[in-house]
PDB file of N, CA and C and ligand atoms in Angstrom:
ATOM      1  N   MET A   8       0.847  -1.200   0.000  1.00  0.00           N
ATOM      2  CA  MET A   8       0.000   0.000   0.000  1.00  0.00           C
ATOM      3  C   MET A   8       0.878   1.245   0.000  1.00  0.00           C
ATOM      4  N   THR A   9       0.524   2.191  -0.820  1.00  0.00           N
ATOM      5  CA  THR A   9       1.284   3.426  -0.892  1.00  0.00           C
ATOM      6  C   THR A   9       0.899   4.350   0.257  1.00  0.00           C
ATOM      7  N   ALA A  10       1.869   5.014   0.809  1.00  0.00           N
ATOM      8  CA  ALA A  10       1.582   5.975   1.880  1.00  0.00           C
ATOM      9  C   ALA A  10       0.831   7.164   1.287  1.00  0.00           C
ATOM     10  N   PRO A  11      -0.197   7.583   1.966  1.00  0.00           N
ATOM     11  CA  PRO A  11      -0.965   8.715   1.446  1.00  0.00           C
ATOM     12  C   PRO A  11      -0.188  10.007   1.559  1.00  0.00           C
ATOM     13  N   SER A  12      -0.402  10.891   0.635  1.00  0.00           N
ATOM     14  CA  SER A  12       0.267  12.173   0.682  1.00  0.00           C
ATOM     15  C   SER A  12      -0.769  13.277   0.780  1.00  0.00           C
ATOM     16  N   GLY A  13      -0.307  14.422   1.144  1.00  0.00           N
ATOM     17  CA  GLY A  13      -1.224  15.548   1.237  1.00  0.00           C
ATOM     18  C   GLY A  13      -1.730  15.752   2.640  1.00  0.00           C
ATOM     19  N   ARG A  14      -2.048  16.981   2.945  1.00  0.00           N
ATOM     20  CA  ARG A  14      -2.471  17.352   4.283  1.00  0.00           C
ATOM     21  C   ARG A  14      -3.792  16.686   4.656  1.00  0.00           C
ATOM     22  N   ARG A  15      -4.704  16.636   3.722  1.00  0.00           N
ATOM     23  CA  ARG A  15      -6.021  16.059   4.003  1.00  0.00           C
ATOM     24  C   ARG A  15      -5.928  14.579   4.340  1.00  0.00           C
ATOM     25  N   ALA A  16      -5.114  13.876   3.558  1.00  0.00           N
ATOM     26  CA  ALA A  16      -4.939  12.439   3.790  1.00  0.00           C
ATOM     27  C   ALA A  16      -4.281  12.198   5.135  1.00  0.00           C
ATOM     28  N   GLN A  17      -3.319  13.032   5.472  1.00  0.00           N
ATOM     29  CA  GLN A  17      -2.633  12.890   6.753  1.00  0.00           C
ATOM     30  C   GLN A  17      -3.585  13.145   7.908  1.00  0.00           C
ATOM     31  N   ASP A  18      -4.423  14.138   7.745  1.00  0.00           N
ATOM     32  CA  ASP A  18      -5.397  14.466   8.779  1.00  0.00           C
ATOM     33  C   ASP A  18      -6.399  13.325   8.938  1.00  0.00           C
ATOM     34  N   LEU A  19      -6.853  12.801   7.823  1.00  0.00           N
ATOM     35  CA  LEU A  19      -7.795  11.684   7.836  1.00  0.00           C
ATOM     36  C   LEU A  19      -7.155  10.470   8.504  1.00  0.00           C
ATOM     37  N   TYR A  20      -5.893  10.245   8.184  1.00  0.00           N
ATOM     38  CA  TYR A  20      -5.180   9.117   8.750  1.00  0.00           C
ATOM     39  C   TYR A  20      -5.052   9.269  10.264  1.00  0.00           C
ATOM     40  N   ARG A  21      -4.758  10.476  10.715  1.00  0.00           N
ATOM     41  CA  ARG A  21      -4.664  10.733  12.153  1.00  0.00           C
ATOM     42  C   ARG A  21      -5.983  10.452  12.845  1.00  0.00           C
ATOM     43  N   ARG A  22      -7.074  10.892  12.232  1.00  0.00           N
ATOM     44  CA  ARG A  22      -8.391  10.668  12.828  1.00  0.00           C
ATOM     45  C   ARG A  22      -8.757   9.191  12.814  1.00  0.00           C
ATOM     46  N   TYR A  23      -8.377   8.520  11.734  1.00  0.00           N
ATOM     47  CA  TYR A  23      -8.620   7.090  11.604  1.00  0.00           C
ATOM     48  C   TYR A  23      -7.875   6.317  12.699  1.00  0.00           C
ATOM     49  N   MET A  24      -6.622   6.666  12.904  1.00  0.00           N
ATOM     50  CA  MET A  24      -5.822   6.013  13.943  1.00  0.00           C
ATOM     51  C   MET A  24      -6.361   6.320  15.336  1.00  0.00           C
ATOM     52  N   ALA A  25      -6.812   7.552  15.524  1.00  0.00           N
ATOM     53  CA  ALA A  25      -7.367   7.944  16.825  1.00  0.00           C
ATOM     54  C   ALA A  25      -8.640   7.156  17.106  1.00  0.00           C
ATOM     55  N   ALA A  26      -9.464   6.965  16.086  1.00  0.00           N
ATOM     56  CA  ALA A  26     -10.706   6.205  16.245  1.00  0.00           C
ATOM     57  C   ALA A  26     -10.401   4.736  16.523  1.00  0.00           C
ATOM     58  N   ALA A  27      -9.383   4.217  15.853  1.00  0.00           N
ATOM     59  CA  ALA A  27      -8.987   2.823  16.067  1.00  0.00           C
ATOM     60  C   ALA A  27      -8.494   2.628  17.497  1.00  0.00           C
ATOM     61  N   LYS A  28      -7.719   3.600  17.967  1.00  0.00           N
ATOM     62  CA  LYS A  28      -7.183   3.547  19.320  1.00  0.00           C
ATOM     63  C   LYS A  28      -8.319   3.640  20.336  1.00  0.00           C
ATOM     64  N   ALA A  29      -9.276   4.509  20.062  1.00  0.00           N
ATOM     65  CA  ALA A  29     -10.407   4.693  20.969  1.00  0.00           C
ATOM     66  C   ALA A  29     -11.224   3.409  21.069  1.00  0.00           C
ATOM     67  N   TYR A  30     -11.468   2.776  19.926  1.00  0.00           N
ATOM     68  CA  TYR A  30     -12.246   1.542  19.947  1.00  0.00           C
ATOM     69  C   TYR A  30     -11.479   0.420  20.642  1.00  0.00           C
ATOM     70  N   ARG A  31     -10.193   0.301  20.341  1.00  0.00           N
ATOM     71  CA  ARG A  31      -9.373  -0.733  20.987  1.00  0.00           C
ATOM     72  C   ARG A  31      -9.385  -0.548  22.498  1.00  0.00           C
ATOM     73  N   GLY A  32      -9.222   0.722  22.906  1.00  0.00           N
ATOM     74  CA  GLY A  32      -9.223   1.045  24.327  1.00  0.00           C
ATOM     75  C   GLY A  32     -10.519   0.628  24.997  1.00  0.00           C
ATOM     76  N   HIS A  33     -11.618   0.870  24.307  1.00  0.00           N
ATOM     77  CA  HIS A  33     -12.916   0.490  24.854  1.00  0.00           C
ATOM     78  C   HIS A  33     -13.059  -1.033  24.891  1.00  0.00           C
ATOM     79  N   ALA A  34     -12.740  -1.663  23.797  1.00  0.00           N
ATOM     80  CA  ALA A  34     -12.940  -3.111  23.678  1.00  0.00           C
ATOM     81  C   ALA A  34     -12.118  -3.891  24.704  1.00  0.00           C
ATOM     82  N   VAL A  35     -10.933  -3.393  25.014  1.00  0.00           N
ATOM     83  CA  VAL A  35     -10.086  -4.055  25.998  1.00  0.00           C
ATOM     84  C   VAL A  35     -10.715  -3.970  27.387  1.00  0.00           C
ATOM     85  N   ALA A  36     -11.300  -2.818  27.686  1.00  0.00           N
ATOM     86  CA  ALA A  36     -11.865  -2.587  29.021  1.00  0.00           C
ATOM     87  C   ALA A  36     -13.294  -3.100  29.159  1.00  0.00           C
ATOM     88  N   CYS A  37     -14.023  -3.215  28.053  1.00  0.00           N
ATOM     89  CA  CYS A  37     -15.437  -3.568  28.097  1.00  0.00           C
ATOM     90  C   CYS A  37     -15.623  -5.080  28.054  1.00  0.00           C
ATOM     91  N   THR A  38     -16.366  -5.603  29.015  1.00  0.00           N
ATOM     92  CA  THR A  38     -16.573  -7.053  29.067  1.00  0.00           C
ATOM     93  C   THR A  38     -17.558  -7.517  27.996  1.00  0.00           C
ATOM     94  N   ALA A  39     -18.448  -6.619  27.567  1.00  0.00           N
ATOM     95  CA  ALA A  39     -19.428  -6.986  26.543  1.00  0.00           C
ATOM     96  C   ALA A  39     -18.783  -7.094  25.171  1.00  0.00           C
ATOM     97  N   CYS A  40     -17.957  -6.101  24.825  1.00  0.00           N
ATOM     98  CA  CYS A  40     -17.351  -6.083  23.489  1.00  0.00           C
ATOM     99  C   CYS A  40     -16.190  -7.067  23.398  1.00  0.00           C
ATOM    100  N   GLY A  41     -15.184  -6.902  24.246  1.00  0.00           N
ATOM    101  CA  GLY A  41     -14.050  -7.807  24.225  1.00  0.00           C
ATOM    102  C   GLY A  41     -13.176  -7.584  23.003  1.00  0.00           C
ATOM    103  N   TYR A  42     -11.917  -7.416  23.220  1.00  0.00           N
ATOM    104  CA  TYR A  42     -10.985  -7.075  22.139  1.00  0.00           C
ATOM    105  C   TYR A  42     -10.926  -8.145  21.061  1.00  0.00           C
ATOM    106  N   THR A  43     -10.960  -9.424  21.470  1.00  0.00           N
ATOM    107  CA  THR A  43     -10.838 -10.500  20.485  1.00  0.00           C
ATOM    108  C   THR A  43     -12.200 -11.020  20.033  1.00  0.00           C
ATOM    109  N   GLY A  44     -13.261 -10.384  20.535  1.00  0.00           N
ATOM    110  CA  GLY A  44     -14.613 -10.825  20.206  1.00  0.00           C
ATOM    111  C   GLY A  44     -14.992 -10.531  18.766  1.00  0.00           C
ATOM    112  N   PRO A  45     -16.203 -10.924  18.394  1.00  0.00           N
ATOM    113  CA  PRO A  45     -16.660 -10.756  17.016  1.00  0.00           C
ATOM    114  C   PRO A  45     -16.903  -9.303  16.624  1.00  0.00           C
ATOM    115  N   GLY A  46     -17.073  -8.446  17.608  1.00  0.00           N
ATOM    116  CA  GLY A  46     -17.323  -7.040  17.308  1.00  0.00           C
ATOM    117  C   GLY A  46     -17.947  -6.340  18.486  1.00  0.00           C
ATOM    118  N   PRO A  47     -18.354  -5.101  18.254  1.00  0.00           N
ATOM    119  CA  PRO A  47     -18.935  -4.318  19.340  1.00  0.00           C
ATOM    120  C   PRO A  47     -20.274  -4.882  19.789  1.00  0.00           C
ATOM    121  N   ALA A  48     -20.495  -4.894  21.104  1.00  0.00           N
ATOM    122  CA  ALA A  48     -21.716  -5.497  21.642  1.00  0.00           C
ATOM    123  C   ALA A  48     -22.501  -4.551  22.535  1.00  0.00           C
ATOM    124  N   CYS A  49     -21.953  -3.391  22.845  1.00  0.00           N
ATOM    125  CA  CYS A  49     -22.675  -2.435  23.672  1.00  0.00           C
ATOM    126  C   CYS A  49     -22.839  -1.131  22.883  1.00  0.00           C
ATOM    127  N   PRO A  50     -23.782  -0.273  23.275  1.00  0.00           N
ATOM    128  CA  PRO A  50     -24.037   0.968  22.524  1.00  0.00           C
ATOM    129  C   PRO A  50     -22.791   1.829  22.345  1.00  0.00           C
ATOM    130  N   ALA A  51     -22.004   1.972  23.416  1.00  0.00           N
ATOM    131  CA  ALA A  51     -20.798   2.797  23.324  1.00  0.00           C
ATOM    132  C   ALA A  51     -19.797   2.190  22.343  1.00  0.00           C
ATOM    133  N   GLY A  52     -19.652   0.881  22.422  1.00  0.00           N
ATOM    134  CA  GLY A  52     -18.728   0.192  21.529  1.00  0.00           C
ATOM    135  C   GLY A  52     -19.175   0.286  20.085  1.00  0.00           C
ATOM    136  N   LYS A  53     -20.485   0.177  19.865  1.00  0.00           N
ATOM    137  CA  LYS A  53     -21.023   0.262  18.508  1.00  0.00           C
ATOM    138  C   LYS A  53     -20.780   1.639  17.907  1.00  0.00           C
ATOM    139  N   ARG A  54     -20.938   2.667  18.756  1.00  0.00           N
ATOM    140  CA  ARG A  54     -20.721   4.030  18.297  1.00  0.00           C
ATOM    141  C   ARG A  54     -19.263   4.235  17.899  1.00  0.00           C
ATOM    142  N   LEU A  55     -18.362   3.749  18.747  1.00  0.00           N
ATOM    143  CA  LEU A  55     -16.937   3.889  18.460  1.00  0.00           C
ATOM    144  C   LEU A  55     -16.557   3.101  17.216  1.00  0.00           C
ATOM    145  N   PHE A  56     -17.134   1.905  17.105  1.00  0.00           N
ATOM    146  CA  PHE A  56     -16.822   1.051  15.970  1.00  0.00           C
ATOM    147  C   PHE A  56     -17.344   1.652  14.675  1.00  0.00           C
ATOM    148  N   GLU A  57     -18.505   2.297  14.771  1.00  0.00           N
ATOM    149  CA  GLU A  57     -19.105   2.902  13.582  1.00  0.00           C
ATOM    150  C   GLU A  57     -18.254   4.052  13.071  1.00  0.00           C
ATOM    151  N   SER A  58     -17.799   4.910  13.986  1.00  0.00           N
ATOM    152  CA  SER A  58     -16.977   6.025  13.528  1.00  0.00           C
ATOM    153  C   SER A  58     -15.647   5.521  12.996  1.00  0.00           C
ATOM    154  N   LEU A  59     -15.146   4.443  13.577  1.00  0.00           N
ATOM    155  CA  LEU A  59     -13.915   3.839  13.062  1.00  0.00           C
ATOM    156  C   LEU A  59     -14.148   3.314  11.641  1.00  0.00           C
ATOM    157  N   SER A  60     -15.263   2.637  11.413  1.00  0.00           N
ATOM    158  CA  SER A  60     -15.572   2.078  10.101  1.00  0.00           C
ATOM    159  C   SER A  60     -15.689   3.172   9.040  1.00  0.00           C
ATOM    160  N   VAL A  61     -16.374   4.266   9.418  1.00  0.00           N
ATOM    161  CA  VAL A  61     -16.565   5.375   8.483  1.00  0.00           C
ATOM    162  C   VAL A  61     -15.226   5.985   8.090  1.00  0.00           C
ATOM    163  N   LEU A  62     -14.382   6.218   9.103  1.00  0.00           N
ATOM    164  CA  LEU A  62     -13.076   6.819   8.842  1.00  0.00           C
ATOM    165  C   LEU A  62     -12.181   5.876   8.058  1.00  0.00           C
ATOM    166  N   GLN A  63     -12.275   4.590   8.372  1.00  0.00           N
ATOM    167  CA  GLN A  63     -11.464   3.589   7.671  1.00  0.00           C
ATOM    168  C   GLN A  63     -11.831   3.550   6.195  1.00  0.00           C
ATOM    169  N   LEU A  64     -13.136   3.564   5.945  1.00  0.00           N
ATOM    170  CA  LEU A  64     -13.617   3.534   4.562  1.00  0.00           C
ATOM    171  C   LEU A  64     -13.209   4.817   3.822  1.00  0.00           C
ATOM    172  N   ALA A  65     -13.351   5.936   4.498  1.00  0.00           N
ATOM    173  CA  ALA A  65     -12.979   7.222   3.888  1.00  0.00           C
ATOM    174  C   ALA A  65     -11.487   7.250   3.584  1.00  0.00           C
ATOM    175  N   TYR A  66     -10.702   6.724   4.499  1.00  0.00           N
ATOM    176  CA  TYR A  66      -9.257   6.713   4.319  1.00  0.00           C
ATOM    177  C   TYR A  66      -8.867   5.791   3.158  1.00  0.00           C
ATOM    178  N   ILE A  67      -9.412   4.609   3.143  1.00  0.00           N
ATOM    179  CA  ILE A  67      -9.084   3.636   2.098  1.00  0.00           C
ATOM    180  C   ILE A  67      -9.545   4.118   0.730  1.00  0.00           C
ATOM    181  N   SER A  68     -10.764   4.638   0.651  1.00  0.00           N
ATOM    182  CA  SER A  68     -11.278   5.073  -0.645  1.00  0.00           C
ATOM    183  C   SER A  68     -10.621   6.364  -1.111  1.00  0.00           C
ATOM    184  N   GLY A  69      -9.968   7.079  -0.197  1.00  0.00           N
ATOM    185  CA  GLY A  69      -9.275   8.314  -0.574  1.00  0.00           C
ATOM    186  C   GLY A  69      -7.881   8.066  -1.103  1.00  0.00           C
ATOM    187  N   LEU A  70      -7.408   6.835  -0.994  1.00  0.00           N
ATOM    188  CA  LEU A  70      -6.075   6.514  -1.489  1.00  0.00           C
ATOM    189  C   LEU A  70      -6.064   6.483  -3.005  1.00  0.00           C
ATOM    190  N   PRO A  71      -4.955   6.903  -3.603  1.00  0.00           N
ATOM    191  CA  PRO A  71      -4.881   6.899  -5.065  1.00  0.00           C
ATOM    192  C   PRO A  71      -4.823   5.492  -5.647  1.00  0.00           C
TER     193      PRO A  71
HETATM  194 ZN1   ZN B 350     -18.459  -2.190  24.918  1.00  0.00          ZN
END
């Protein structure tokens, strides 16, 4: 995969990584979601996972 260039891509990447970190942090601490589980299982986890998915898709589709 080519590294993204440009300020916008870098900003998107930062937000994507921040969202990933936020979800991981939640999943590790949350007994319902669980880091190695199939996915988010509580409302907070679902919200974090959703924003992560949106940013991930935006980041991937923004790549040249
Ligand atoms: Zn949770």
